[in-house]
Tab-separated table of N, CA and C in Angstrom:
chain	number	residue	atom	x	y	z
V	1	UNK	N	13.537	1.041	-27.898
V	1	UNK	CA	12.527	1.588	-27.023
V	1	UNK	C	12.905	1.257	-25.584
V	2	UNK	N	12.685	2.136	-24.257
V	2	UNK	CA	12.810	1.776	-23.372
V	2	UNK	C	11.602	1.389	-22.675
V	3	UNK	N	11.820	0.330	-21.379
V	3	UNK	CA	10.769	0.209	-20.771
V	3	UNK	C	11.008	1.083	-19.299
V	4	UNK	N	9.652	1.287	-18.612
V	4	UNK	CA	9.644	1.904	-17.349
V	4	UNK	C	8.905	1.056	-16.765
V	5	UNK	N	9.116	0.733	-15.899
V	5	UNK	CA	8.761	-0.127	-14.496
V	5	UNK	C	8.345	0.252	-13.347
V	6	UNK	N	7.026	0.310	-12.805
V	6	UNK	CA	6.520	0.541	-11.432
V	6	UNK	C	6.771	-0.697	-10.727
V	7	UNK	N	7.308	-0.770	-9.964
V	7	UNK	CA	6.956	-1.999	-9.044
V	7	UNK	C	5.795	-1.654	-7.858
V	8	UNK	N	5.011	-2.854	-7.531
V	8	UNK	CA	4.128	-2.122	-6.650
V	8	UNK	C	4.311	-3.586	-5.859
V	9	UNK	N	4.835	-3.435	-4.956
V	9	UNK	CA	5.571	-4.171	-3.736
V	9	UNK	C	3.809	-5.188	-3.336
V	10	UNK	N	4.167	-6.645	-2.478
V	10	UNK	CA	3.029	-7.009	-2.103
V	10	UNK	C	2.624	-6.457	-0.771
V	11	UNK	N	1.597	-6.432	0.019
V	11	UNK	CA	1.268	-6.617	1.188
V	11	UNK	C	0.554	-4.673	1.223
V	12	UNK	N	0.256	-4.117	2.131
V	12	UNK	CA	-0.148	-2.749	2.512
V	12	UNK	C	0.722	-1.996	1.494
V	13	UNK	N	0.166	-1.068	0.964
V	13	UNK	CA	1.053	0.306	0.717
V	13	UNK	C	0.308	1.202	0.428
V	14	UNK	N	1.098	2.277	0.008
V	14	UNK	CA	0.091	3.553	-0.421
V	14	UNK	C	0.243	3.379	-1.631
V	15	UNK	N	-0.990	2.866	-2.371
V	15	UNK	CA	-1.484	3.068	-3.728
V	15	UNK	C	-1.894	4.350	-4.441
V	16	UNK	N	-1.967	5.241	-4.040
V	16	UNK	CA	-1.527	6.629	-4.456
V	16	UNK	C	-0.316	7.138	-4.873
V	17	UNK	N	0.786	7.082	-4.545
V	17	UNK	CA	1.767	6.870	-5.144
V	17	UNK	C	2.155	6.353	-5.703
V	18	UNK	N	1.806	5.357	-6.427
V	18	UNK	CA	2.183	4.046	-7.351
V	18	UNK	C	1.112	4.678	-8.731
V	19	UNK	N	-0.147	4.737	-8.014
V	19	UNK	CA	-1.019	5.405	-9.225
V	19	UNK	C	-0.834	7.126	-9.890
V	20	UNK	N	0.089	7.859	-8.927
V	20	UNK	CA	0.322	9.029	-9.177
V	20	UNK	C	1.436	8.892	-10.145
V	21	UNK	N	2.222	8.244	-9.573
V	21	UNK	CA	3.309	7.919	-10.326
V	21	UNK	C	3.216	7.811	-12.224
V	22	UNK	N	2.356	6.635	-12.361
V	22	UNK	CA	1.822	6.107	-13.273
V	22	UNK	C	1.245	7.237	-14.008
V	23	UNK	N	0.418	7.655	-13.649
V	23	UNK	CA	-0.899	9.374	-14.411
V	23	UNK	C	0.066	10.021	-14.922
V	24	UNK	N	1.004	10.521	-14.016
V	24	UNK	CA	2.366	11.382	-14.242
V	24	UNK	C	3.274	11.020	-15.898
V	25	UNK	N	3.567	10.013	-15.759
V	25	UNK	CA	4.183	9.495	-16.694
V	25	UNK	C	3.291	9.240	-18.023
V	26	UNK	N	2.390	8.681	-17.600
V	26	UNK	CA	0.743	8.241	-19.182
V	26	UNK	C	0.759	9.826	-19.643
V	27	UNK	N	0.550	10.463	-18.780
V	27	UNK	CA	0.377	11.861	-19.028
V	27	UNK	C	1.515	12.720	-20.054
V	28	UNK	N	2.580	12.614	-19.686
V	28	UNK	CA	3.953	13.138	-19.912
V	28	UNK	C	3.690	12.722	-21.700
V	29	UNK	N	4.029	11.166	-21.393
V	29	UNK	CA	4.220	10.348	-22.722
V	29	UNK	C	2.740	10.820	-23.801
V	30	UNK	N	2.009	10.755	-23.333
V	30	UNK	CA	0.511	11.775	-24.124
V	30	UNK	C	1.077	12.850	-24.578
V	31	UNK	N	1.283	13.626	-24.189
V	31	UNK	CA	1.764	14.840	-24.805
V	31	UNK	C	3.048	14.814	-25.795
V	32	UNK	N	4.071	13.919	-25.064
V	32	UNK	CA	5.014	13.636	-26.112
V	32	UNK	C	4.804	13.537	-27.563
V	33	UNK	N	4.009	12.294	-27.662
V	33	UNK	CA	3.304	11.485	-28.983
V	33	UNK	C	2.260	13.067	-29.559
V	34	UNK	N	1.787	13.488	-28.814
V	34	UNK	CA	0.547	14.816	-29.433
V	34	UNK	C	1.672	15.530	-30.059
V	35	UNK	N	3.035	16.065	-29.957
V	35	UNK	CA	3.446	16.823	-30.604
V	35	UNK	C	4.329	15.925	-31.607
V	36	UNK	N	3.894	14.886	-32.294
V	36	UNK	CA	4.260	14.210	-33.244
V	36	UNK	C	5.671	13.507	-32.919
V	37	UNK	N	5.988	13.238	-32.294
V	37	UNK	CA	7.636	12.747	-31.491
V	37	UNK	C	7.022	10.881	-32.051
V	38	UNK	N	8.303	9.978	-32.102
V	38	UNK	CA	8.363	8.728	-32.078
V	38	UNK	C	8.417	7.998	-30.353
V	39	UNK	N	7.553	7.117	-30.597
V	39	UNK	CA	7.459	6.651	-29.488
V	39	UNK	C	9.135	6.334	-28.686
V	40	UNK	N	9.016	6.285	-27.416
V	40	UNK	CA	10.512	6.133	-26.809
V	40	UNK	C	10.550	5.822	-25.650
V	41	UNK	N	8.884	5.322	-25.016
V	41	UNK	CA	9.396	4.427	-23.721
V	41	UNK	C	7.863	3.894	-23.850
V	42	UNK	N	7.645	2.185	-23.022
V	42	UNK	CA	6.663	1.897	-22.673
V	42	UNK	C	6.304	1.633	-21.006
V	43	UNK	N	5.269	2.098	-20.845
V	43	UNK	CA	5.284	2.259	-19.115
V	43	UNK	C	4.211	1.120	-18.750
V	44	UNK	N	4.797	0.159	-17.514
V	44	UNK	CA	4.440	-1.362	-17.078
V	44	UNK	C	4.186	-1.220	-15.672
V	45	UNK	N	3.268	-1.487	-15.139
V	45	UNK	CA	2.998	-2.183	-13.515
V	45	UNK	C	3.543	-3.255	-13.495
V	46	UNK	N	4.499	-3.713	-11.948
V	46	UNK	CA	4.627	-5.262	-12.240
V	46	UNK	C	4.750	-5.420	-10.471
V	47	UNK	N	4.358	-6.583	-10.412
V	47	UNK	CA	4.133	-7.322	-9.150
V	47	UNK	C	3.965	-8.691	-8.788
V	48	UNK	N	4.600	-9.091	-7.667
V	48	UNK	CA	4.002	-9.945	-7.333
V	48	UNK	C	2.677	-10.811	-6.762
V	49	UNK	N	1.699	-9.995	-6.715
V	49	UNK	CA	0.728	-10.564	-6.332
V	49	UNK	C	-0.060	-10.848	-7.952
V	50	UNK	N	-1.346	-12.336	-7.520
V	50	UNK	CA	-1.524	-11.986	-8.880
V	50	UNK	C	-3.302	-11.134	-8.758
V	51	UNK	N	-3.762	-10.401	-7.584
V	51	UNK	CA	-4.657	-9.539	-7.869
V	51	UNK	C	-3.576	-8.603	-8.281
């Protein structure tokens, strides 16, 4: 299985893109799995802050 990785950097950013990003992909992989496919990636936020 592969993993996918957002990094979402500390300090200001545009969190819209990090969350678009994310929908995009949950989304993708939803449909994958709906047409009966084996799972083949898991998708992760990761950061340094700990909020």
């Amino acid at each position: 299985m592969k993993h996918i990785t957002i990094l979402v950097p500390d300090g200001q950013n545009n969190l819209s893109s990090i969350v678009g990003a994310y929908k995009i992909l949950t989304r993708a992989y939803a449909h994958w799995k709906e047409k009966g496919n084996r799972e083949i990636f898991k998708i992760e936020l990761a950061g340094i802050s700990k909020k």
